[in-house]
PDB file of C-alpha atoms and ligand atoms in Angstrom:
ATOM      1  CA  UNK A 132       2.540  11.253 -18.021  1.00 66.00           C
ATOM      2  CA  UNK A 133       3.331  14.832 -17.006  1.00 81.00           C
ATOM      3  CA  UNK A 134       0.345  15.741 -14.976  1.00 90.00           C
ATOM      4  CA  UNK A 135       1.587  17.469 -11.420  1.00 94.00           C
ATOM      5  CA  UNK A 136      -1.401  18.592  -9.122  1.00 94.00           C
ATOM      6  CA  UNK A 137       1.336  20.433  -7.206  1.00 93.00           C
ATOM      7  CA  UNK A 138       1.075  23.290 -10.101  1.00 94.00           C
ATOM      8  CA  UNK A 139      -2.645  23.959  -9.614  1.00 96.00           C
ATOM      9  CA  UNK A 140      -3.338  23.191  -5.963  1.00 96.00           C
ATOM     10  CA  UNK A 141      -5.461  26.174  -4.514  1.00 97.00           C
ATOM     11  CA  UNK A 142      -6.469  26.931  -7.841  1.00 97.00           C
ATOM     12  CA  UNK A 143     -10.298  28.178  -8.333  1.00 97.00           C
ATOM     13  CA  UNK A 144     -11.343  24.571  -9.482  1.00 97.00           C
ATOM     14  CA  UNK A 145      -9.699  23.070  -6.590  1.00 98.00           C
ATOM     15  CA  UNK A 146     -11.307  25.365  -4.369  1.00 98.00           C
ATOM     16  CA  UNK A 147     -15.058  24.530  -5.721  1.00 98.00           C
ATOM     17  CA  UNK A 148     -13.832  20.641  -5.885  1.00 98.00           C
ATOM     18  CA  UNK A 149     -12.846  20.235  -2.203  1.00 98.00           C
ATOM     19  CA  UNK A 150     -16.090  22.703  -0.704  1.00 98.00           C
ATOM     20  CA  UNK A 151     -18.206  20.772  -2.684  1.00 98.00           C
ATOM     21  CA  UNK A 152     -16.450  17.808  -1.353  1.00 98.00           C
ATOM     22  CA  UNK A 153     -17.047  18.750   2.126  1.00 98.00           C
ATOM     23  CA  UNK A 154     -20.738  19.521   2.006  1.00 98.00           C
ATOM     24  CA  UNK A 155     -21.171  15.622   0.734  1.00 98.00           C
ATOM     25  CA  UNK A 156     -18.562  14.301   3.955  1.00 98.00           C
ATOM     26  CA  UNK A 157     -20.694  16.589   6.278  1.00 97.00           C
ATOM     27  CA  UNK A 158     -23.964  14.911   5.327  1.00 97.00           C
ATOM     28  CA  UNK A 159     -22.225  11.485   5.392  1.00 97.00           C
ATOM     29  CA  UNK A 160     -21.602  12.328   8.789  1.00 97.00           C
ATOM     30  CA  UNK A 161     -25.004  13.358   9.995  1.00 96.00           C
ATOM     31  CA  UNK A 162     -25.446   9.813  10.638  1.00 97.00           C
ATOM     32  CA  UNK A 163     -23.457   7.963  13.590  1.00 98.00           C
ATOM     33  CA  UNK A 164     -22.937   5.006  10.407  1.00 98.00           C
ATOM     34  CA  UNK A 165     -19.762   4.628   9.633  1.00 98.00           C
ATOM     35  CA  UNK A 166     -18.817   5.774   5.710  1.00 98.00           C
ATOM     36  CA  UNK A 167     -16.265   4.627   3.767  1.00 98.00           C
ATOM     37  CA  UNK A 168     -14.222   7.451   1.672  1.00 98.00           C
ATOM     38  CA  UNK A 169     -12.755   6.120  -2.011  1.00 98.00           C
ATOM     39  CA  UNK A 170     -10.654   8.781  -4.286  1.00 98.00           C
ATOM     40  CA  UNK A 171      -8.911   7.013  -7.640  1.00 98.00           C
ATOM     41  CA  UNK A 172      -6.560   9.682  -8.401  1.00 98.00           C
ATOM     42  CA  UNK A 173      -5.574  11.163  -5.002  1.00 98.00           C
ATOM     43  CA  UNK A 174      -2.605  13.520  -5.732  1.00 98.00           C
ATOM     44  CA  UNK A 175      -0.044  14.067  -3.314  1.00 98.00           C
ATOM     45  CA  UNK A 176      -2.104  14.142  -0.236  1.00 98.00           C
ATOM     46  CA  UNK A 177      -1.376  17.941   0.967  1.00 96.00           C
ATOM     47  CA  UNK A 178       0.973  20.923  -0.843  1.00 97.00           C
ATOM     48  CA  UNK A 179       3.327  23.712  -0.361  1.00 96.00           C
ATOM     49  CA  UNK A 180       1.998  27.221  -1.404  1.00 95.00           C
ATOM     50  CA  UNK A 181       5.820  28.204  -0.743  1.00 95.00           C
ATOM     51  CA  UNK A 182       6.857  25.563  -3.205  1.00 94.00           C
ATOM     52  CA  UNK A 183       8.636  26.809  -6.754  1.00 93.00           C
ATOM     53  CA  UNK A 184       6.447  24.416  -8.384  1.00 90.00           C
ATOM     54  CA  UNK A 185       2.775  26.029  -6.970  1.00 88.00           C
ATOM     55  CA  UNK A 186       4.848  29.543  -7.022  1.00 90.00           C
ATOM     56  CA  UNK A 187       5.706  29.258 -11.019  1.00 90.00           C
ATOM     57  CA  UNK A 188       1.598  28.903 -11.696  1.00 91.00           C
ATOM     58  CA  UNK A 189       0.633  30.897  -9.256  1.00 91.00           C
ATOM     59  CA  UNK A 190      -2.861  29.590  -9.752  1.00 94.00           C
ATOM     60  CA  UNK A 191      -3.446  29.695  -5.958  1.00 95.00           C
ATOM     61  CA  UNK A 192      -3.670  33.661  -6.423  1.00 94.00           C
ATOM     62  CA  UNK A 193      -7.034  33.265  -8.339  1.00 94.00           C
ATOM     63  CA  UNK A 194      -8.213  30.196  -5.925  1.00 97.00           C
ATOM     64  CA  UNK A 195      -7.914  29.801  -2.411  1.00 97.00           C
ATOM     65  CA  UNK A 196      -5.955  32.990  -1.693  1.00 95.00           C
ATOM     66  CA  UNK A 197      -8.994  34.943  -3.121  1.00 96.00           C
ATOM     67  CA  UNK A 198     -10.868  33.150  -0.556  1.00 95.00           C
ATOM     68  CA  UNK A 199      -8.495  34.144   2.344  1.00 93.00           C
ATOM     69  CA  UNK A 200      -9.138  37.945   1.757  1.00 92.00           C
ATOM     70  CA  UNK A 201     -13.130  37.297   2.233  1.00 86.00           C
ATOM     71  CA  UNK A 202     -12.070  35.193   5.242  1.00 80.00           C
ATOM     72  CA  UNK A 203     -14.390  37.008   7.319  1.00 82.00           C
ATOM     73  CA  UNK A 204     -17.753  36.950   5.797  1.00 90.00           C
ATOM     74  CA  UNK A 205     -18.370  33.571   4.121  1.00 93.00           C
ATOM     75  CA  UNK A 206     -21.490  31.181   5.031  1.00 92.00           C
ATOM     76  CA  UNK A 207     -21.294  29.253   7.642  1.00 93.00           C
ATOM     77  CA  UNK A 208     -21.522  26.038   5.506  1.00 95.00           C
ATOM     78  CA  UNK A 209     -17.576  26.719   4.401  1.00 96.00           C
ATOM     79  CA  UNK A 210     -16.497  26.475   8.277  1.00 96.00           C
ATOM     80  CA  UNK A 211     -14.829  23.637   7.751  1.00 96.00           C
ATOM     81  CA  UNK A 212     -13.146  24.479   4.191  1.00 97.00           C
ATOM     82  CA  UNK A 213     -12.229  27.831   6.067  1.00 96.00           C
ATOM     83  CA  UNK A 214     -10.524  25.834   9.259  1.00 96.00           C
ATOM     84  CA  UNK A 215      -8.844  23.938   6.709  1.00 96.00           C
ATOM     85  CA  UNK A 216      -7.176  26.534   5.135  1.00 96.00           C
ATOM     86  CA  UNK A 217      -6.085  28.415   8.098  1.00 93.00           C
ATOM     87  CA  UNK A 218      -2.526  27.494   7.818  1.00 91.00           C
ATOM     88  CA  UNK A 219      -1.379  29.626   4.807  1.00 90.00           C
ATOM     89  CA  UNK A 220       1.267  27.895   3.537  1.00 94.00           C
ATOM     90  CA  UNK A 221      -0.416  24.140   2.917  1.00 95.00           C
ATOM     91  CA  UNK A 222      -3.294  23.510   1.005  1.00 97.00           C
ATOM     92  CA  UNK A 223      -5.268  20.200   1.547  1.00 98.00           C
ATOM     93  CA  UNK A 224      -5.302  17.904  -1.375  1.00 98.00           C
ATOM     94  CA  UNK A 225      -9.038  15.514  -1.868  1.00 98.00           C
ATOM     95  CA  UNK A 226      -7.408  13.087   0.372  1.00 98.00           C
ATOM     96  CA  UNK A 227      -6.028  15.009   3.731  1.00 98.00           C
ATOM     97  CA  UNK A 228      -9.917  17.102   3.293  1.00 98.00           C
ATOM     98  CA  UNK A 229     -11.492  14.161   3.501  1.00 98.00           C
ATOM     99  CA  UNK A 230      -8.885  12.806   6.281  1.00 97.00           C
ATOM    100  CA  UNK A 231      -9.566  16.196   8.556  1.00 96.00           C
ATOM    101  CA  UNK A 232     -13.190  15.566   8.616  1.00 96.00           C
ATOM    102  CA  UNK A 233     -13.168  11.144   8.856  1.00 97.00           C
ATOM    103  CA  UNK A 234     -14.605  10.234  12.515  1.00 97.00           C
ATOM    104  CA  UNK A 235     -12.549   6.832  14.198  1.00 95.00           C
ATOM    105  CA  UNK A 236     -14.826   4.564  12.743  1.00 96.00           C
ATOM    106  CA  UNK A 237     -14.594   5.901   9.190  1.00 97.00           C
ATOM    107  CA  UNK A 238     -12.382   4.587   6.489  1.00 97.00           C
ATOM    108  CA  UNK A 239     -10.450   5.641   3.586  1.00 98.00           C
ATOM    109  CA  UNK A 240      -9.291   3.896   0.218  1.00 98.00           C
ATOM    110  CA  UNK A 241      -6.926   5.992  -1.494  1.00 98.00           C
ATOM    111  CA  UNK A 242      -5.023   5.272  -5.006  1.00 98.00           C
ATOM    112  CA  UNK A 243      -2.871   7.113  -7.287  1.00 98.00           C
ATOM    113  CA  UNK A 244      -1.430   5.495 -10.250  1.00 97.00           C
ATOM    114  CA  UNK A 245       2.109   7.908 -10.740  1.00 97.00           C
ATOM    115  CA  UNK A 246       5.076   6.469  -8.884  1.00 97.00           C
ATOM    116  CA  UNK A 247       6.575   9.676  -7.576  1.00 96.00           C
ATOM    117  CA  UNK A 248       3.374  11.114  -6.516  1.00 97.00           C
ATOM    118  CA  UNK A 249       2.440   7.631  -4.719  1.00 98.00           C
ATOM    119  CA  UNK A 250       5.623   8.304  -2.818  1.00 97.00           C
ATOM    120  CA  UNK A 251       4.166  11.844  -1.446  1.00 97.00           C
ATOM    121  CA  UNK A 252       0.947  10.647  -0.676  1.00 98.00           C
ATOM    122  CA  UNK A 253       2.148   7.750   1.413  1.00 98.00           C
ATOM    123  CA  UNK A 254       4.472   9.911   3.320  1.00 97.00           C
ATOM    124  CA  UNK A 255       1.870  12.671   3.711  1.00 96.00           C
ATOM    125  CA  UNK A 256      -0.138   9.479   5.643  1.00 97.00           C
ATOM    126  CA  UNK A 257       1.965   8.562   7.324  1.00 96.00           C
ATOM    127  CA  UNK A 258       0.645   6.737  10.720  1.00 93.00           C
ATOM    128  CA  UNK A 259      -3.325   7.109   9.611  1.00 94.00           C
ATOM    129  CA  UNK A 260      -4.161   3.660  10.766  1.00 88.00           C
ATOM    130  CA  UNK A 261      -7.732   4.003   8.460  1.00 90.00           C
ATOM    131  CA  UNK A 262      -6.361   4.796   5.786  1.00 97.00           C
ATOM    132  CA  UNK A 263      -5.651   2.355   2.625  1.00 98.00           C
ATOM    133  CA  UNK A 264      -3.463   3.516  -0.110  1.00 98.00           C
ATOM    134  CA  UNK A 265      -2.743   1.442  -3.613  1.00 98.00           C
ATOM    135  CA  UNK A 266      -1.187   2.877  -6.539  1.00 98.00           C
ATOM    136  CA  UNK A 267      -2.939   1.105  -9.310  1.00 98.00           C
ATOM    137  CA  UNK A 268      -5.167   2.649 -12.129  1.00 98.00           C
ATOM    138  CA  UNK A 269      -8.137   4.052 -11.350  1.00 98.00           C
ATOM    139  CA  UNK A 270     -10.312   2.473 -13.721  1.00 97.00           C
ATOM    140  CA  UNK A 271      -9.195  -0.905 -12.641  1.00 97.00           C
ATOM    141  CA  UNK A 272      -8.851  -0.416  -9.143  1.00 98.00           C
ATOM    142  CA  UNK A 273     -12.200   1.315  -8.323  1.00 98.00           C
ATOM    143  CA  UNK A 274     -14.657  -1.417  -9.524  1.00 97.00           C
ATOM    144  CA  UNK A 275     -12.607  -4.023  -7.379  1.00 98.00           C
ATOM    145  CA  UNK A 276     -12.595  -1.988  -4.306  1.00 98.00           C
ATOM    146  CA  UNK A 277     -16.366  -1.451  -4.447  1.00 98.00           C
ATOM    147  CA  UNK A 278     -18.716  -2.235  -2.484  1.00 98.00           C
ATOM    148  CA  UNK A 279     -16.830  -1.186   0.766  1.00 98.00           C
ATOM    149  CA  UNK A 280     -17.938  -3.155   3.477  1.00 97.00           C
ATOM    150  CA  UNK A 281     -19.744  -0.190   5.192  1.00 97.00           C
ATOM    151  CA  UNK A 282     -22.010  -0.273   2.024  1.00 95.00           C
ATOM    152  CA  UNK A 283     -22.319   3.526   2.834  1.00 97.00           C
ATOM    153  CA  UNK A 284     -20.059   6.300   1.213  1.00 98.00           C
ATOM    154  CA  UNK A 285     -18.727   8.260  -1.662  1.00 98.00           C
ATOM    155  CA  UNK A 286     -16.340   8.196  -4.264  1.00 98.00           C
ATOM    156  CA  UNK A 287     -14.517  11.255  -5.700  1.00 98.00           C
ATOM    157  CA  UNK A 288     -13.221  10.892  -9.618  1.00 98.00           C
ATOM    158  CA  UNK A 289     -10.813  13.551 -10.074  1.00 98.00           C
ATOM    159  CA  UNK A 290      -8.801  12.461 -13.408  1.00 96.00           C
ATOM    160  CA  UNK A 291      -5.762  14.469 -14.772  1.00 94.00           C
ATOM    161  CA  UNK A 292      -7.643  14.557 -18.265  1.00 92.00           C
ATOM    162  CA  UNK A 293      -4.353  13.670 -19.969  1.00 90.00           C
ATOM    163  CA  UNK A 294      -5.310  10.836 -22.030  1.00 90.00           C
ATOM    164  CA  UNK A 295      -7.963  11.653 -25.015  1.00 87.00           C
ATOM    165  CA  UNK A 296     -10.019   8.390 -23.892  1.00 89.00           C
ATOM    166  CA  UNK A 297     -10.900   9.330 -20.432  1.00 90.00           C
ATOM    167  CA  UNK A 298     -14.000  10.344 -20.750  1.00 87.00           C
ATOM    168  CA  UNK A 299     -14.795   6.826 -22.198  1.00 88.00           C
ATOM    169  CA  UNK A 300     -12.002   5.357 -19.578  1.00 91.00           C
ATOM    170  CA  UNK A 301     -14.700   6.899 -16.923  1.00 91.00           C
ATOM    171  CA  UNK A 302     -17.765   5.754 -18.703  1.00 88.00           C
ATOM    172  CA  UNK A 303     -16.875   1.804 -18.773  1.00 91.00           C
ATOM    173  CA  UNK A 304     -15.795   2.151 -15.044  1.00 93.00           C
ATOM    174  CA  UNK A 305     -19.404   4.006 -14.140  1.00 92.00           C
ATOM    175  CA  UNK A 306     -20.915   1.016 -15.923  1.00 90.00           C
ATOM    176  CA  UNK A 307     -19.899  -1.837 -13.681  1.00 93.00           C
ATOM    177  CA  UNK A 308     -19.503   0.551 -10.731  1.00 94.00           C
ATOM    178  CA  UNK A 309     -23.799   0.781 -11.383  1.00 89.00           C
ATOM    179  CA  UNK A 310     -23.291  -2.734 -11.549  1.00 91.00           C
ATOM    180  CA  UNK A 311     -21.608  -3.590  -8.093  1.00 95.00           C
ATOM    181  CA  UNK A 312     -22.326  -0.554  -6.078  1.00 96.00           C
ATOM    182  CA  UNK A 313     -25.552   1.327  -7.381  1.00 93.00           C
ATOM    183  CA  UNK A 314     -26.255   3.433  -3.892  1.00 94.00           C
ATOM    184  CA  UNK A 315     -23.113   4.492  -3.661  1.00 96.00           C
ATOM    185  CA  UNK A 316     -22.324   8.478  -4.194  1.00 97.00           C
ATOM    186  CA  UNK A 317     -19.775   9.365  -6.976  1.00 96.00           C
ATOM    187  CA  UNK A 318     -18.311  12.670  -7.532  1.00 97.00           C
ATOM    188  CA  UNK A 319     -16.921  13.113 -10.715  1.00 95.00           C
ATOM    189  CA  UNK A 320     -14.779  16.344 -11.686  1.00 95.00           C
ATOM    190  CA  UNK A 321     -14.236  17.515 -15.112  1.00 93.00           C
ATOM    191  CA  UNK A 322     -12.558  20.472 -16.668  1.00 93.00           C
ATOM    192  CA  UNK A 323     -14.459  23.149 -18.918  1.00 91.00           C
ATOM    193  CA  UNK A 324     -11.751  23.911 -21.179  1.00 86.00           C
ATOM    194  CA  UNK A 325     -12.082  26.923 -23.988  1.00 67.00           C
ATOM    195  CA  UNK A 326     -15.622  26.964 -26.791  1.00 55.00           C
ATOM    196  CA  UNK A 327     -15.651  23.448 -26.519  1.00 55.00           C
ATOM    197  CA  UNK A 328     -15.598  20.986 -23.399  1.00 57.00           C
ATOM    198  CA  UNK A 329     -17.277  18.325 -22.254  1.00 64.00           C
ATOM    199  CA  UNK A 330     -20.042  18.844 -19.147  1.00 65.00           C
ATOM    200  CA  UNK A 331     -21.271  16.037 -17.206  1.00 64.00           C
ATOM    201  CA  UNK A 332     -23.976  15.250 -18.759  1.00 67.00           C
ATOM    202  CA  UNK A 333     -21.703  13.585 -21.665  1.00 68.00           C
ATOM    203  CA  UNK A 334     -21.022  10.926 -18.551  1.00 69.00           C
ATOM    204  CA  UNK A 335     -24.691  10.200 -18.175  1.00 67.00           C
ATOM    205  CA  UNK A 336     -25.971   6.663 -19.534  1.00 62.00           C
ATOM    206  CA  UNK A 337     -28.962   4.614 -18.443  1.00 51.00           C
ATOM    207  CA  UNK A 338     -27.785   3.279 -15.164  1.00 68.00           C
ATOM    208  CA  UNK A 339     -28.108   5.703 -12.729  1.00 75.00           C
ATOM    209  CA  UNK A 340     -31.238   7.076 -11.720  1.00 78.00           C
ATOM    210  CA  UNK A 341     -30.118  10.386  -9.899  1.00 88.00           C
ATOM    211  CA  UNK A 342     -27.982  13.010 -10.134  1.00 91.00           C
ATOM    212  CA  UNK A 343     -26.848  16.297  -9.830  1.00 93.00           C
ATOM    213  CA  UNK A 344     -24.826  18.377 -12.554  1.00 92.00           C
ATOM    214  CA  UNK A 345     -23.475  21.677 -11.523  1.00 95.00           C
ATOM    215  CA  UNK A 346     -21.640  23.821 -13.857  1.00 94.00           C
ATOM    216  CA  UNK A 347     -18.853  26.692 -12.231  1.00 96.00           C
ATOM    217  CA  UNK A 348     -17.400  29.232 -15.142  1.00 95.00           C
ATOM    218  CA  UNK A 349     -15.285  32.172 -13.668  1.00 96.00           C
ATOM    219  CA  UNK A 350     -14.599  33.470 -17.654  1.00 93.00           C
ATOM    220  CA  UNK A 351     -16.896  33.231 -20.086  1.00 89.00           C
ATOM    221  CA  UNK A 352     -16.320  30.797 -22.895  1.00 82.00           C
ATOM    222  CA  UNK A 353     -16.918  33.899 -25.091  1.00 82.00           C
ATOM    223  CA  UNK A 354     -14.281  35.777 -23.562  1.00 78.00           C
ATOM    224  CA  UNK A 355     -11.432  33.530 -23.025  1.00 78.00           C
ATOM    225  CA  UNK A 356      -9.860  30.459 -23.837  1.00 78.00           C
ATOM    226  CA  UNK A 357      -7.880  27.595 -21.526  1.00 86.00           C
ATOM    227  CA  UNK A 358      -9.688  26.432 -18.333  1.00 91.00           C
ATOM    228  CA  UNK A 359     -12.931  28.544 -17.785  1.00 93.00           C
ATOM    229  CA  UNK A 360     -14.406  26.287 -15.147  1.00 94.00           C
ATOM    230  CA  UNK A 361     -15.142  23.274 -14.326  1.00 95.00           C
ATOM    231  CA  UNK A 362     -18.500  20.911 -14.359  1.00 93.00           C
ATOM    232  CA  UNK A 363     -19.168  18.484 -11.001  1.00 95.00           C
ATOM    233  CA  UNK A 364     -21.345  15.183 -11.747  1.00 93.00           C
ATOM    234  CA  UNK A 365     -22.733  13.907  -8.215  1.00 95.00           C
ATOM    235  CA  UNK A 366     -24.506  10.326  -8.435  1.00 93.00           C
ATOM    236  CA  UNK A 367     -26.713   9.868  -6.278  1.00 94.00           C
ATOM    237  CA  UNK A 368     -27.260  13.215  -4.689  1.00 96.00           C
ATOM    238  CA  UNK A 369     -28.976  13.465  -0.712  1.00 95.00           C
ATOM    239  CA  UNK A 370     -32.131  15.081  -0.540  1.00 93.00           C
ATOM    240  CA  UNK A 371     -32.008  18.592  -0.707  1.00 94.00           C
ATOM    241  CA  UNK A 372     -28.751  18.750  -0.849  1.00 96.00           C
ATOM    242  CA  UNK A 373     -29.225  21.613  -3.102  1.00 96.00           C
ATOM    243  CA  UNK A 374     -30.425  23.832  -0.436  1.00 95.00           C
ATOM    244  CA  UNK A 375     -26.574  23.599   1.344  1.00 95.00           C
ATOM    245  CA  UNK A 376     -25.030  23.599  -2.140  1.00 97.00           C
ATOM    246  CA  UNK A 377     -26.573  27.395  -3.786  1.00 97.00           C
ATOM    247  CA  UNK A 378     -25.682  29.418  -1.484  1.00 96.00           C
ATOM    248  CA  UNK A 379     -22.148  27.987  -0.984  1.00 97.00           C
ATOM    249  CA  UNK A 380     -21.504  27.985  -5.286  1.00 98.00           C
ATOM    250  CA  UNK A 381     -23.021  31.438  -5.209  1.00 97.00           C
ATOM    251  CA  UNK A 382     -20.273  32.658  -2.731  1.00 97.00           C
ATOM    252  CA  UNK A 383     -17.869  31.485  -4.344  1.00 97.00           C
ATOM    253  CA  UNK A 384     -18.699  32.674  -7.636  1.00 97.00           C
ATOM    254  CA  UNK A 385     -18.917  35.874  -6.021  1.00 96.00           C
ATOM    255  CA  UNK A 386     -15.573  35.876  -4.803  1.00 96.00           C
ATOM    256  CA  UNK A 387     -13.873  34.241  -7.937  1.00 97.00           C
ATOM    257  CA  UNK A 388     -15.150  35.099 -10.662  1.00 96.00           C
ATOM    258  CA  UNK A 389     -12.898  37.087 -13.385  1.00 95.00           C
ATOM    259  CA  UNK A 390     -15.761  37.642 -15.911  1.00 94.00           C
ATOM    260  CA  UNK A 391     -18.875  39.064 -15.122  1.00 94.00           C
ATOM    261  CA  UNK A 392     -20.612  37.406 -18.007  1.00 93.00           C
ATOM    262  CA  UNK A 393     -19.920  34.168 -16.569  1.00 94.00           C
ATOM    263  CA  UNK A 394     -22.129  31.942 -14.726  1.00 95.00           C
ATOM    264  CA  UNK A 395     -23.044  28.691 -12.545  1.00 97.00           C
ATOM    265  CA  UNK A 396     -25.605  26.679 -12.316  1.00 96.00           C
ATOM    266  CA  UNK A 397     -26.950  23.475 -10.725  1.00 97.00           C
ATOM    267  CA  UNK A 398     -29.245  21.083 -12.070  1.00 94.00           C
ATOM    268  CA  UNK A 399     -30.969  18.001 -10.778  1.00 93.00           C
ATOM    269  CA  UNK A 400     -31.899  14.968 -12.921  1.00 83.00           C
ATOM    270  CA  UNK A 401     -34.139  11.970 -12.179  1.00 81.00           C
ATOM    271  CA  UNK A 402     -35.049   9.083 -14.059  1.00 68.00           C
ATOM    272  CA  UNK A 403     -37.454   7.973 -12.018  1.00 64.00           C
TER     273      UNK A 403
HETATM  274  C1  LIG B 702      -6.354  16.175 -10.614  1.00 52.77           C
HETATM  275  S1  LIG B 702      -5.113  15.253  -9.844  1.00 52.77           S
HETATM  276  C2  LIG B 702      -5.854  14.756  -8.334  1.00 52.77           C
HETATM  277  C3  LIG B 702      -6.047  15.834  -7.322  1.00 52.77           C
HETATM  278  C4  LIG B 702      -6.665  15.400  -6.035  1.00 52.77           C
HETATM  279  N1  LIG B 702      -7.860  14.606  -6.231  1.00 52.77           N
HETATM  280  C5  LIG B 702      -7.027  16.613  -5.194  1.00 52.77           C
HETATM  281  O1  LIG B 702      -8.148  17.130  -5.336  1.00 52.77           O
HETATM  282  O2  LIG B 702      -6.188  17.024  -4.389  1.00 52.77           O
HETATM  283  C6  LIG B 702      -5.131  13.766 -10.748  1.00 52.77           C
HETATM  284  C7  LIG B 702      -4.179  12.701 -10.240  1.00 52.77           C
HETATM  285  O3  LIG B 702      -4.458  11.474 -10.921  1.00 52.77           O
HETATM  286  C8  LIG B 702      -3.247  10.787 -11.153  1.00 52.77           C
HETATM  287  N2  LIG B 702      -3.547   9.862 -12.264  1.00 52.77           N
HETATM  288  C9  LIG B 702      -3.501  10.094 -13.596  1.00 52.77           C
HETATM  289  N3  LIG B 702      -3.953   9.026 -14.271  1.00 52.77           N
HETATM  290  C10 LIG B 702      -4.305   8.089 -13.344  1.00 52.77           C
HETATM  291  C11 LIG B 702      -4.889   6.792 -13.426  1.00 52.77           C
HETATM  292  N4  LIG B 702      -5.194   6.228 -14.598  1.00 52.77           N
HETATM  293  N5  LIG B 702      -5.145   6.141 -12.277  1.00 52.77           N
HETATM  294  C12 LIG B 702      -4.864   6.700 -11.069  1.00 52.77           C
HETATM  295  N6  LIG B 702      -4.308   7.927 -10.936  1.00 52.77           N
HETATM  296  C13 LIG B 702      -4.046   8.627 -12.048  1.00 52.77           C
HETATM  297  C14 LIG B 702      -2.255  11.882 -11.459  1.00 52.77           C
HETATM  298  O4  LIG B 702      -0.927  11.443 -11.210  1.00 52.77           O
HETATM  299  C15 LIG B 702      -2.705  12.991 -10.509  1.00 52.77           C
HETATM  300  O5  LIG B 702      -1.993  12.927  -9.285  1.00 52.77           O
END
């Protein structure tokens, strides 16, 4: 396995990723409940812009460092993505996002499966008291670690895409997570690579009842090849959660897109 998040943290699909990811924690929290927070491939934790690993991509530059220069007039729904980025040599990983916003009484279930990258995320947690980490696979360990016993929470699915089975890797573990956990939230990344990628609705089978695709292209698949965007499944979306997701994917469309011939879009999907 060869996969390094370290090379593409900051990048433009981490940058949707983790704001989306915060607008699902901030509605968790409206509630005084406490949530439980699960994320099967967790990375290291938190990276170094100044790194010569994250300088040799350089992918940053066309992410979160585009974001940086329109520091000043974004909505006030990316508050806490903007605090989070304030120091500008670290960028947040899923994990320490999620660990920034987590209230006392909230938990956390980490797991990453790559030894060296285990290491990093342990140290990077160092002294969280709520926080679990395993390093495990994520197809294995998610269904066991489901329900958590707050019964309330989400679940972010944020695969390297290495393996030419994944998608059906992900589609066998949605399966008997419907089975054992069927309120829960799951956020499910995937990569729009080139003329031909998969979107989420390829992850869709009969189980679920509600969710919410949305589709973020900065080129346009006419125009370029390699990683033109990426596609977001959310199971189980809030209500009118759309209304605090447009106007945060439009902003950020408007600051990163390359290609003015691409696009987003959202889409909500009910069964019922
Ligand atoms: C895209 S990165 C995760 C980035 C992280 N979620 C973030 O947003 O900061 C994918 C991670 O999954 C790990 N990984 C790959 N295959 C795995 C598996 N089967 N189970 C668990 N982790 C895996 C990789 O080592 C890598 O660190």
């Amino acid at each position: 396995m060869n996969y390094r998040h370290a090379y593409h943290a900051g990048s433009f699909v981490d940058v949707v990723k983790h704001a989306v990811l915060l607008q699902m924690l901030e509605y968790l929290q409206k509630k005084p409940t406490p949530y439980c927070y699960i994320d099967t491939h967790a990375g290291e934790g938190c990276y170094d812009l100044t790194s010569d690993v994250t300088q040799k991509t350089q992918e940053a530059q066309q992410g979160v460092q585009q974001l940086r220069l329109q520091a000043k007039t974004h909505p006030a729904s990316l508050d806490s993505y903007f605090h989070g980025i304030r120091d500008i040599n670290i960028y947040p990983g899923s994990p320490m996002w999620a660990a920034q916003l987590a209230r006392p009484t909230d938990s956390m279930i980490l797991n990453e499966k790559h030894a060296s990258t285990y290491q990093h995320l342990k140290e990077c947690f160092r002294g969280y008291s709520h926080v679990a980490i395993h390093q495990r696979d994520a197809y294995e360990f998610l269904p066991a670690v489901i329900p958590p016993p707050e019964k309330r929470g989400l679940v972010l699915i944020d695969p390297a895409f290495e393996d030419e089975h994944e998608m059906q890797y992900l589609i066998n573990c949605l399966n008997k997570c419907f089975q054992r956990w069927p309120t829960g939230m799951y956020l499910i990344w995937i990569p729009m690579v080139g003329r031909s990628y998969y979107t989420a609705n390829d992850l869709m089978h009969a189980g679920f009842k509600k969710y919410l695709t949305i589709e973020f292209c900065v080129n346009s698949p006419k125009n370029a090849a390699g990683l033109i965007g990426c596609s977001l499944l959310l199971i189980n979306p809030p209500w009118q959660i759309e209304t605090q997701l447009n106007p945060v994917l439009e902003y950020l469309w408007q600051v990163l897109h390359i290609d003015a011939d691409s696009t987003w879009s959202l889409k909500i999907q009910s069964d019922d």
